[in-house]
Amino acid sequence: MTDHDAVSEQDPRSTHHQSAGYEIVDPHPDPDEEAAESALRPTSLSEFEGQERVSDQLGLVLEAARHRGTVPDHVLLSGPPGLGKTTLAMIIAAEMSAPLRISSGPAIQHAGDLAAILSGLTEGEVFFLDEIHRMSRPAEEMLYLAMEDFRVDVVVGKGPGATAIPLEIPRFTLVGATTRAGLLPGPLRDRFGFTAQLDFYHTAALEHIVFRSARLLGAQLHAEGAAEIARRSRGTPRIANRLLRRVRDFAQVRADGFITPAVAQAALELYEVDEQGLDRLDRAVLQAMCHRFGGGPVGLSTLAISVGEERETVEEVAEPFLVREGFLMRTQRGRVATAAAWQHLGLAPPTGVQGGQGAPDLFGGL
Ligand SMILES: Nc1ncnc2c1ncn2[C@@H]1O[C@H](COP(=O)(O)OP(=O)(O)OP(=O)(O)O)[C@@H](O)[C@H]1O
């Protein structure tokens, strides 16, 4: 990054998911690995792998703004954790040679918190607001005006004598990030000029990411070793980089430093990540479903207790992946193991059990 100055208001990452211990395939950030992560972040759109459509469209928005000498439209990025939303916000600032300010929805509980940040911005600054769906309602209303008119109304006094004093703020670009686009109120969504939904990455893009990271880490990596890591990364760059770092440890301590397919396999076996990217928790969920509950339906809380994990960890870490890979279905009556789940555990599915790879999620809200 060039003349790029990132100011963090408060650590925007929520860590409640880590409460039950270190999960190597948890897509949420681990606060201890922030330094390792930031060393691997691409700093320009040309280095940003995958998400070609988003990258192309965003590139155009930024180039047009540069041509016109204006600040780019506000950008909303949505998608699961670890897919590159923070990275893209940093890239937008770098590509515009603009400073970057970082904050998060949970850190902005009062409109005054937001007014303080907005009035301190400089012309053209990029303001990255992570977890934007968790901002308080009064702050959200202040943000509408700021996004549209580059103005905030500061309320002075209380009760009937209170007056709103309009305060001009510099033109800025808001980059909002959310894992739950559906939770954003329509009026807020409508104020973004560019909205992008990030998808899980294909294995080929993850292989490129693993290669690039290996180069930056100075790790020697065989092409098949990269493929092995990419295949088990759940479509998520954060997990790909984390697995790479663990495999590199293994290669240095238990082998000659070179990450061959055999070294990658042995390391991932040690960390209990199987060929399809399932880890200890994923398998515990499937085992509980099939061994204890006859394949379901079973409620989320019961399932969480039976694997000794927090409900949130099962719901936000294990379940989205198991549903996406067709091992689990969410139905109105509870979670149900598919035929693929039984087969993955080496068991014959009971008669009548359906589903497998690509099985539908029948009840997303459960
Ligand atoms: N397209 C990409 N190319 C290369 N590396 C990437 C890409 N996307 C993400 N990464 C890497 O993955 C890690 C996680 O990315 P990032 O922090 O941007 O995710 P995020 O979507 O903001 O996650 P969260 O919502 O949890 O904050 C970073 O270390 C980054 O280097």
GROMACS .gro file of C-alpha atoms and ligand atoms in nm:
model
  397
    1MET     CA    1   0.000   0.000   0.000
    2THR     CA    2   0.128   0.346  -0.084
    3ASP     CA    3   0.027   0.665   0.094
    4HIS     CA    4  -0.236   0.478   0.273
    5ASP     CA    5  -0.314   0.550   0.627
    6ALA     CA    6  -0.544   0.311   0.811
    7VAL     CA    7  -0.697   0.425   1.137
    8SER     CA    8  -0.881   0.165   1.339
    9GLU     CA    9  -1.153   0.301   1.571
   10GLN     CA   10  -1.194  -0.030   1.744
   11ASP     CA   11  -1.119  -0.385   1.651
   12PRO     CA   12  -1.410  -0.456   1.418
   13ARG     CA   13  -1.387  -0.830   1.451
   14SER     CA   14  -1.624  -1.016   1.674
   15THR     CA   15  -1.461  -1.303   1.857
   16HIS     CA   16  -1.748  -1.483   2.025
   17HIS     CA   17  -1.710  -1.771   1.784
   18GLN     CA   18  -1.370  -1.854   1.922
   19SER     CA   19  -1.500  -1.910   2.273
   20ALA     CA   20  -1.504  -2.286   2.235
   21GLY     CA   21  -1.141  -2.311   2.125
   22TYR     CA   22  -0.931  -2.284   1.813
   23GLU     CA   23  -1.113  -2.403   1.504
   24ILE     CA   24  -0.875  -2.429   1.211
   25VAL     CA   25  -1.155  -2.405   0.955
   26ASP     CA   26  -1.350  -2.130   1.129
   27PRO     CA   27  -1.388  -1.861   0.861
   28HIS     CA   28  -1.405  -1.586   1.125
   29PRO     CA   29  -1.084  -1.398   1.196
   30ASP     CA   30  -0.871  -1.503   1.489
   31PRO     CA   31  -0.738  -1.188   1.661
   32ASP     CA   32  -0.400  -1.356   1.717
   33GLU     CA   33  -0.340  -1.401   1.347
   34GLU     CA   34  -0.418  -1.048   1.232
   35ALA     CA   35  -0.055  -0.963   1.164
   36ALA     CA   36  -0.005  -1.283   0.965
   37GLU     CA   37  -0.323  -1.208   0.770
   38SER     CA   38  -0.242  -0.852   0.683
   39ALA     CA   39   0.099  -0.954   0.549
   40LEU     CA   40  -0.084  -1.164   0.290
   41ARG     CA   41  -0.346  -0.913   0.180
   42PRO     CA   42  -0.341  -0.816  -0.186
   43THR     CA   43  -0.302  -0.439  -0.218
   44SER     CA   44  -0.440  -0.380  -0.568
   45LEU     CA   45  -0.731  -0.509  -0.774
   46SER     CA   46  -0.489  -0.680  -1.013
   47GLU     CA   47  -0.355  -0.890  -0.724
   48PHE     CA   48  -0.703  -0.972  -0.595
   49GLU     CA   49  -0.774  -1.329  -0.711
   50GLY     CA   50  -1.115  -1.462  -0.814
   51GLN     CA   51  -1.448  -1.276  -0.786
   52GLU     CA   52  -1.383  -1.164  -1.146
   53ARG     CA   53  -1.718  -0.995  -1.201
   54VAL     CA   54  -1.701  -0.794  -0.877
   55SER     CA   55  -1.340  -0.703  -0.948
   56ASP     CA   56  -1.423  -0.587  -1.304
   57GLN     CA   57  -1.724  -0.385  -1.201
   58LEU     CA   58  -1.547  -0.225  -0.907
   59GLY     CA   59  -1.244  -0.145  -1.123
   60LEU     CA   60  -1.472   0.044  -1.358
   61VAL     CA   61  -1.638   0.241  -1.077
   62LEU     CA   62  -1.296   0.346  -0.943
   63GLU     CA   63  -1.149   0.432  -1.281
   64ALA     CA   64  -1.451   0.645  -1.375
   65ALA     CA   65  -1.424   0.833  -1.045
   66ARG     CA   66  -1.052   0.893  -1.106
   67HIS     CA   67  -1.128   1.028  -1.457
   68ARG     CA   68  -1.391   1.263  -1.324
   69GLY     CA   69  -1.179   1.364  -1.027
   70THR     CA   70  -1.463   1.279  -0.786
   71VAL     CA   71  -1.496   1.039  -0.496
   72PRO     CA   72  -1.636   0.696  -0.594
   73ASP     CA   73  -1.994   0.602  -0.506
   74HIS     CA   74  -2.057   0.427  -0.176
   75VAL     CA   75  -1.988   0.052  -0.196
   76LEU     CA   76  -2.170  -0.229  -0.015
   77LEU     CA   77  -1.991  -0.565   0.010
   78SER     CA   78  -2.179  -0.866   0.138
   79GLY     CA   79  -2.086  -1.229   0.183
   80PRO     CA   80  -1.964  -1.483   0.437
   81PRO     CA   81  -1.657  -1.411   0.654
   82GLY     CA   82  -1.307  -1.447   0.513
   83LEU     CA   83  -1.390  -1.384   0.146
   84GLY     CA   84  -1.212  -1.049   0.115
   85LYS     CA   85  -1.446  -0.764   0.217
   86THR     CA   86  -1.187  -0.589   0.436
   87THR     CA   87  -0.924  -0.653   0.173
   88LEU     CA   88  -1.140  -0.491  -0.095
   89ALA     CA   89  -1.202  -0.185   0.124
   90MET     CA   90  -0.826  -0.146   0.167
   91ILE     CA   91  -0.778  -0.191  -0.208
   92ILE     CA   92  -1.038   0.079  -0.285
   93ALA     CA   93  -0.848   0.325  -0.064
   94ALA     CA   94  -0.514   0.225  -0.215
   95GLU     CA   95  -0.642   0.248  -0.574
   96MET     CA   96  -0.783   0.594  -0.502
   97SER     CA   97  -0.465   0.695  -0.314
   98ALA     CA   98  -0.698   0.790  -0.030
   99PRO     CA   99  -0.663   0.740   0.343
  100LEU     CA  100  -0.875   0.470   0.506
  101ARG     CA  101  -1.068   0.482   0.830
  102ILE     CA  102  -1.199   0.159   0.981
  103SER     CA  103  -1.484   0.109   1.223
  104SER     CA  104  -1.765  -0.137   1.281
  105GLY     CA  105  -2.139  -0.139   1.348
  106PRO     CA  106  -2.112  -0.266   1.706
  107ALA     CA  107  -1.862   0.013   1.787
  108ILE     CA  108  -2.115   0.279   1.683
  109GLN     CA  109  -2.391   0.263   1.938
  110HIS     CA  110  -2.477   0.634   1.952
  111ALA     CA  111  -2.530   0.882   1.672
  112GLY     CA  112  -2.262   1.095   1.842
  113ASP     CA  113  -2.000   0.821   1.784
  114LEU     CA  114  -2.072   0.835   1.414
  115ALA     CA  115  -2.082   1.217   1.403
  116ALA     CA  116  -1.735   1.224   1.560
  117ILE     CA  117  -1.594   0.990   1.295
  118LEU     CA  118  -1.765   1.157   1.001
  119SER     CA  119  -1.665   1.508   1.100
  120GLY     CA  120  -1.304   1.393   1.136
  121LEU     CA  121  -1.283   1.251   0.782
  122THR     CA  122  -1.073   1.423   0.517
  123GLU     CA  123  -1.187   1.493   0.160
  124GLY     CA  124  -1.201   1.169  -0.042
  125GLU     CA  125  -1.135   0.943   0.257
  126VAL     CA  126  -1.261   0.585   0.242
  127PHE     CA  127  -1.463   0.492   0.550
  128PHE     CA  128  -1.487   0.116   0.599
  129LEU     CA  129  -1.777   0.017   0.821
  130ASP     CA  130  -1.768  -0.354   0.897
  131GLU     CA  131  -2.077  -0.537   1.027
  132ILE     CA  132  -2.285  -0.240   0.916
  133HIS     CA  133  -2.606  -0.431   0.995
  134ARG     CA  134  -2.520  -0.409   1.368
  135MET     CA  135  -2.523  -0.029   1.390
  136SER     CA  136  -2.778   0.140   1.620
  137ARG     CA  137  -3.093   0.287   1.465
  138PRO     CA  138  -3.015   0.657   1.541
  139ALA     CA  139  -2.665   0.617   1.395
  140GLU     CA  140  -2.816   0.453   1.089
  141GLU     CA  141  -3.047   0.750   1.034
  142MET     CA  142  -2.756   0.990   1.064
  143LEU     CA  143  -2.569   0.784   0.807
  144TYR     CA  144  -2.852   0.825   0.549
  145LEU     CA  145  -2.804   1.201   0.544
  146ALA     CA  146  -2.425   1.176   0.548
  147MET     CA  147  -2.422   0.937   0.253
  148GLU     CA  148  -2.664   1.142   0.047
  149ASP     CA  149  -2.589   1.505   0.129
  150PHE     CA  150  -2.250   1.486   0.305
  151ARG     CA  151  -2.407   1.653   0.604
  152VAL     CA  152  -2.489   1.551   0.961
  153ASP     CA  153  -2.741   1.710   1.193
  154VAL     CA  154  -2.588   1.755   1.535
  155VAL     CA  155  -2.858   1.783   1.801
  156VAL     CA  156  -2.781   2.036   2.073
  157GLY     CA  157  -2.982   2.043   2.395
  158LYS     CA  158  -3.257   1.813   2.518
  159GLY     CA  159  -3.636   1.795   2.513
  160PRO     CA  160  -3.849   2.059   2.342
  161GLY     CA  161  -3.560   2.308   2.334
  162ALA     CA  162  -3.331   2.075   2.135
  163THR     CA  163  -3.212   2.208   1.801
  164ALA     CA  164  -3.043   2.033   1.510
  165ILE     CA  165  -2.739   2.215   1.377
  166PRO     CA  166  -2.644   2.104   1.024
  167LEU     CA  167  -2.274   2.032   0.984
  168GLU     CA  168  -2.109   1.991   0.645
  169ILE     CA  169  -1.873   1.695   0.622
  170PRO     CA  170  -1.610   1.618   0.357
  171ARG     CA  171  -1.711   1.403   0.061
  172PHE     CA  172  -1.615   1.046   0.143
  173THR     CA  173  -1.675   0.694   0.016
  174LEU     CA  174  -1.848   0.460   0.255
  175VAL     CA  175  -1.756   0.094   0.213
  176GLY     CA  176  -2.007  -0.106   0.413
  177ALA     CA  177  -1.953  -0.476   0.478
  178THR     CA  178  -2.206  -0.726   0.600
  179THR     CA  179  -2.240  -1.100   0.628
  180ARG     CA  180  -2.618  -1.056   0.637
  181ALA     CA  181  -2.731  -0.831   0.349
  182GLY     CA  182  -3.091  -0.931   0.420
  183LEU     CA  183  -3.075  -0.757   0.758
  184LEU     CA  184  -3.001  -0.415   0.608
  185PRO     CA  185  -3.299  -0.182   0.590
  186GLY     CA  186  -3.402  -0.092   0.233
  187PRO     CA  187  -3.332   0.283   0.270
  188LEU     CA  188  -2.972   0.208   0.372
  189ARG     CA  189  -2.918  -0.045   0.093
  190ASP     CA  190  -3.058   0.199  -0.163
  191ARG     CA  191  -2.798   0.463  -0.078
  192PHE     CA  192  -2.511   0.250  -0.202
  193GLY     CA  193  -2.420   0.320  -0.565
  194PHE     CA  194  -2.243  -0.015  -0.603
  195THR     CA  195  -2.341  -0.338  -0.432
  196ALA     CA  196  -2.144  -0.659  -0.461
  197GLN     CA  197  -2.216  -1.004  -0.328
  198LEU     CA  198  -1.895  -1.206  -0.277
  199ASP     CA  199  -1.923  -1.579  -0.346
  200PHE     CA  200  -1.717  -1.872  -0.224
  201TYR     CA  201  -1.402  -1.915  -0.436
  202HIS     CA  202  -1.338  -2.187  -0.690
  203THR     CA  203  -1.051  -2.423  -0.616
  204ALA     CA  204  -0.843  -2.279  -0.903
  205ALA     CA  205  -0.859  -1.926  -0.756
  206LEU     CA  206  -0.771  -2.062  -0.411
  207GLU     CA  207  -0.470  -2.239  -0.559
  208HIS     CA  208  -0.345  -1.904  -0.695
  209ILE     CA  209  -0.402  -1.747  -0.354
  210VAL     CA  210  -0.209  -2.027  -0.183
  211PHE     CA  211   0.077  -1.989  -0.432
  212ARG     CA  212   0.096  -1.615  -0.386
  213SER     CA  213   0.087  -1.648  -0.006
  214ALA     CA  214   0.355  -1.919  -0.015
  215ARG     CA  215   0.577  -1.686  -0.217
  216LEU     CA  216   0.526  -1.406   0.036
  217LEU     CA  217   0.598  -1.643   0.324
  218GLY     CA  218   0.903  -1.783   0.151
  219ALA     CA  219   0.755  -2.135   0.161
  220GLN     CA  220   0.846  -2.389  -0.105
  221LEU     CA  221   0.530  -2.531  -0.250
  222HIS     CA  222   0.464  -2.810  -0.497
  223ALA     CA  223   0.171  -2.749  -0.739
  224GLU     CA  224  -0.011  -3.057  -0.608
  225GLY     CA  225   0.053  -2.945  -0.252
  226ALA     CA  226  -0.122  -2.615  -0.332
  227ALA     CA  227  -0.413  -2.805  -0.489
  228GLU     CA  228  -0.444  -3.020  -0.177
  229ILE     CA  229  -0.468  -2.713   0.048
  230ALA     CA  230  -0.707  -2.530  -0.189
  231ARG     CA  231  -0.945  -2.829  -0.206
  232ARG     CA  232  -0.981  -2.837   0.171
  233SER     CA  233  -1.029  -2.462   0.223
  234ARG     CA  234  -1.410  -2.440   0.206
  235GLY     CA  235  -1.397  -2.187  -0.075
  236THR     CA  236  -1.252  -1.930   0.169
  237PRO     CA  237  -0.918  -1.746   0.127
  238ARG     CA  238  -0.881  -1.690   0.502
  239ILE     CA  239  -0.897  -2.066   0.561
  240ALA     CA  240  -0.664  -2.136   0.264
  241ASN     CA  241  -0.401  -1.902   0.414
  242ARG     CA  242  -0.446  -2.050   0.761
  243LEU     CA  243  -0.408  -2.407   0.635
  244LEU     CA  244  -0.101  -2.301   0.437
  245ARG     CA  245   0.064  -2.160   0.750
  246ARG     CA  246  -0.005  -2.482   0.944
  247VAL     CA  247   0.119  -2.700   0.657
  248ARG     CA  248   0.434  -2.486   0.633
  249ASP     CA  249   0.498  -2.544   1.008
  250PHE     CA  250   0.465  -2.916   0.951
  251ALA     CA  251   0.691  -2.910   0.643
  252GLN     CA  252   0.962  -2.726   0.839
  253VAL     CA  253   0.948  -2.938   1.153
  254ARG     CA  254   0.861  -3.285   1.025
  255ALA     CA  255   0.995  -3.274   0.667
  256ASP     CA  256   1.259  -3.090   0.462
  257GLY     CA  257   1.057  -2.769   0.430
  258PHE     CA  258   0.913  -2.848   0.088
  259ILE     CA  259   0.533  -2.870   0.073
  260THR     CA  260   0.468  -3.179  -0.138
  261PRO     CA  261   0.120  -3.335  -0.171
  262ALA     CA  262   0.224  -3.602   0.083
  263VAL     CA  263   0.342  -3.338   0.332
  264ALA     CA  264   0.020  -3.137   0.283
  265GLN     CA  265  -0.191  -3.450   0.334
  266ALA     CA  266  -0.002  -3.557   0.647
  267ALA     CA  267  -0.021  -3.206   0.796
  268LEU     CA  268  -0.391  -3.168   0.726
  269GLU     CA  269  -0.454  -3.512   0.871
  270LEU     CA  270  -0.273  -3.401   1.187
  271TYR     CA  271  -0.499  -3.094   1.205
  272GLU     CA  272  -0.799  -3.320   1.142
  273VAL     CA  273  -0.908  -3.156   0.817
  274ASP     CA  274  -1.025  -3.431   0.583
  275GLU     CA  275  -1.019  -3.453   0.200
  276GLN     CA  276  -1.343  -3.260   0.167
  277GLY     CA  277  -1.245  -2.988   0.414
  278LEU     CA  278  -1.447  -3.122   0.707
  279ASP     CA  279  -1.282  -3.079   1.046
  280ARG     CA  280  -1.336  -3.233   1.388
  281LEU     CA  281  -1.647  -3.026   1.460
  282ASP     CA  282  -1.810  -3.096   1.123
  283ARG     CA  283  -1.757  -3.469   1.168
  284ALA     CA  284  -1.880  -3.454   1.529
  285VAL     CA  285  -2.200  -3.291   1.403
  286LEU     CA  286  -2.250  -3.558   1.138
  287GLN     CA  287  -2.170  -3.835   1.386
  288ALA     CA  288  -2.418  -3.699   1.640
  289MET     CA  289  -2.682  -3.666   1.367
  290CYS     CA  290  -2.637  -4.019   1.237
  291HIS     CA  291  -2.533  -4.217   1.548
  292ARG     CA  292  -2.741  -4.047   1.814
  293PHE     CA  293  -3.041  -3.907   1.636
  294GLY     CA  294  -3.089  -4.161   1.354
  295GLY     CA  295  -3.021  -3.891   1.095
  296GLY     CA  296  -3.268  -3.636   1.241
  297PRO     CA  297  -3.466  -3.422   1.230
  298VAL     CA  298  -3.296  -3.266   1.530
  299GLY     CA  299  -3.305  -2.909   1.664
  300LEU     CA  300  -2.997  -2.687   1.657
  301SER     CA  301  -2.971  -2.648   2.037
  302THR     CA  302  -2.989  -3.023   2.097
  303LEU     CA  303  -2.727  -3.078   1.829
  304ALA     CA  304  -2.496  -2.814   1.980
  305ILE     CA  305  -2.524  -2.964   2.329
  306SER     CA  306  -2.455  -3.311   2.198
  307VAL     CA  307  -2.126  -3.201   2.036
  308GLY     CA  308  -2.031  -2.985   2.337
  309GLU     CA  309  -2.017  -2.661   2.139
  310GLU     CA  310  -2.190  -2.325   2.149
  311ARG     CA  311  -2.504  -2.299   1.939
  312GLU     CA  312  -2.348  -2.007   1.744
  313THR     CA  313  -2.038  -2.208   1.656
  314VAL     CA  314  -2.245  -2.492   1.514
  315GLU     CA  315  -2.477  -2.252   1.334
  316GLU     CA  316  -2.216  -2.014   1.192
  317VAL     CA  317  -1.911  -2.234   1.139
  318ALA     CA  318  -2.011  -2.597   1.078
  319GLU     CA  319  -2.360  -2.575   0.943
  320PRO     CA  320  -2.325  -2.337   0.643
  321PHE     CA  321  -2.048  -2.556   0.504
  322LEU     CA  322  -2.229  -2.884   0.572
  323VAL     CA  323  -2.546  -2.752   0.407
  324ARG     CA  324  -2.354  -2.612   0.108
  325GLU     CA  325  -2.172  -2.942   0.057
  326GLY     CA  326  -2.499  -3.137   0.076
  327PHE     CA  327  -2.433  -3.323   0.404
  328LEU     CA  328  -2.710  -3.156   0.598
  329MET     CA  329  -3.055  -3.021   0.521
  330ARG     CA  330  -3.239  -2.765   0.726
  331THR     CA  331  -3.609  -2.848   0.730
  332GLN     CA  332  -3.901  -2.699   0.924
  333ARG     CA  333  -3.875  -2.989   1.172
  334GLY     CA  334  -3.501  -2.959   1.229
  335ARG     CA  335  -3.166  -3.064   1.081
  336VAL     CA  336  -3.157  -3.382   0.873
  337ALA     CA  337  -2.849  -3.579   0.761
  338THR     CA  338  -2.845  -3.657   0.389
  339ALA     CA  339  -2.733  -3.983   0.228
  340ALA     CA  340  -2.396  -3.813   0.160
  341ALA     CA  341  -2.349  -3.759   0.535
  342TRP     CA  342  -2.402  -4.127   0.612
  343GLN     CA  343  -2.169  -4.224   0.328
  344HIS     CA  344  -1.900  -3.979   0.445
  345LEU     CA  345  -1.897  -4.159   0.782
  346GLY     CA  346  -1.871  -4.493   0.601
  347LEU     CA  347  -2.228  -4.589   0.695
  348ALA     CA  348  -2.513  -4.712   0.476
  349PRO     CA  349  -2.796  -4.457   0.469
  350PRO     CA  350  -3.123  -4.592   0.613
  351THR     CA  351  -3.385  -4.657   0.347
  352GLY     CA  352  -3.570  -4.348   0.237
  353VAL     CA  353  -3.287  -4.105   0.324
  354GLN     CA  354  -3.239  -3.866   0.038
  355GLY     CA  355  -3.008  -3.593  -0.064
  356GLY     CA  356  -2.642  -3.554  -0.113
  357GLN     CA  357  -2.419  -3.305  -0.285
  358GLY     CA  358  -2.631  -3.007  -0.385
  359ALA     CA  359  -2.924  -3.096  -0.157
  360PRO     CA  360  -3.154  -2.800  -0.109
  361ASP     CA  361  -3.173  -2.590   0.205
  362LEU     CA  362  -3.544  -2.626   0.269
  363PHE     CA  363  -3.579  -2.388   0.556
  364GLY     CA  364  -3.309  -2.123   0.572
  365GLY     CA  365  -3.450  -1.945   0.876
  366LEU     CA  366  -3.439  -2.230   1.126
  367LIG     N1  367  -0.928  -1.237  -0.351
  367LIG     C1  368  -0.828  -1.259  -0.266
  367LIG     N2  369  -0.704  -1.282  -0.309
  367LIG     C2  370  -0.604  -1.307  -0.221
  367LIG     N3  371  -0.620  -1.310  -0.088
  367LIG     C3  372  -0.742  -1.287  -0.038
  367LIG     C4  373  -0.852  -1.259  -0.125
  367LIG     N4  374  -0.961  -1.240  -0.047
  367LIG     C5  375  -0.922  -1.255   0.080
  367LIG     N5  376  -0.791  -1.283   0.087
  367LIG     C6  377  -0.715  -1.309   0.209
  367LIG     O1  378  -0.803  -1.370   0.306
  367LIG     C7  379  -0.789  -1.310   0.434
  367LIG     C8  380  -0.926  -1.268   0.481
  367LIG     O2  381  -0.974  -1.163   0.401
  367LIG     P1  382  -1.061  -1.042   0.461
  367LIG     O3  383  -1.015  -1.007   0.600
  367LIG     O4  384  -1.061  -0.933   0.361
  367LIG     O5  385  -1.204  -1.110   0.469
  367LIG     P2  386  -1.343  -1.046   0.516
  367LIG     O6  387  -1.444  -1.085   0.413
  367LIG     O7  388  -1.328  -0.901   0.545
  367LIG     O8  389  -1.372  -1.124   0.649
  367LIG     P3  390  -1.454  -1.072   0.779
  367LIG     O9  391  -1.595  -1.052   0.733
  367LIG    O10  392  -1.439  -1.185   0.875
  367LIG    O11  393  -1.387  -0.946   0.827
  367LIG     C9  394  -0.689  -1.195   0.419
  367LIG    O12  395  -0.569  -1.233   0.478
  367LIG    C10  396  -0.666  -1.178   0.270
  367LIG    O13  397  -0.530  -1.166   0.245
   0.00000   0.00000   0.00000
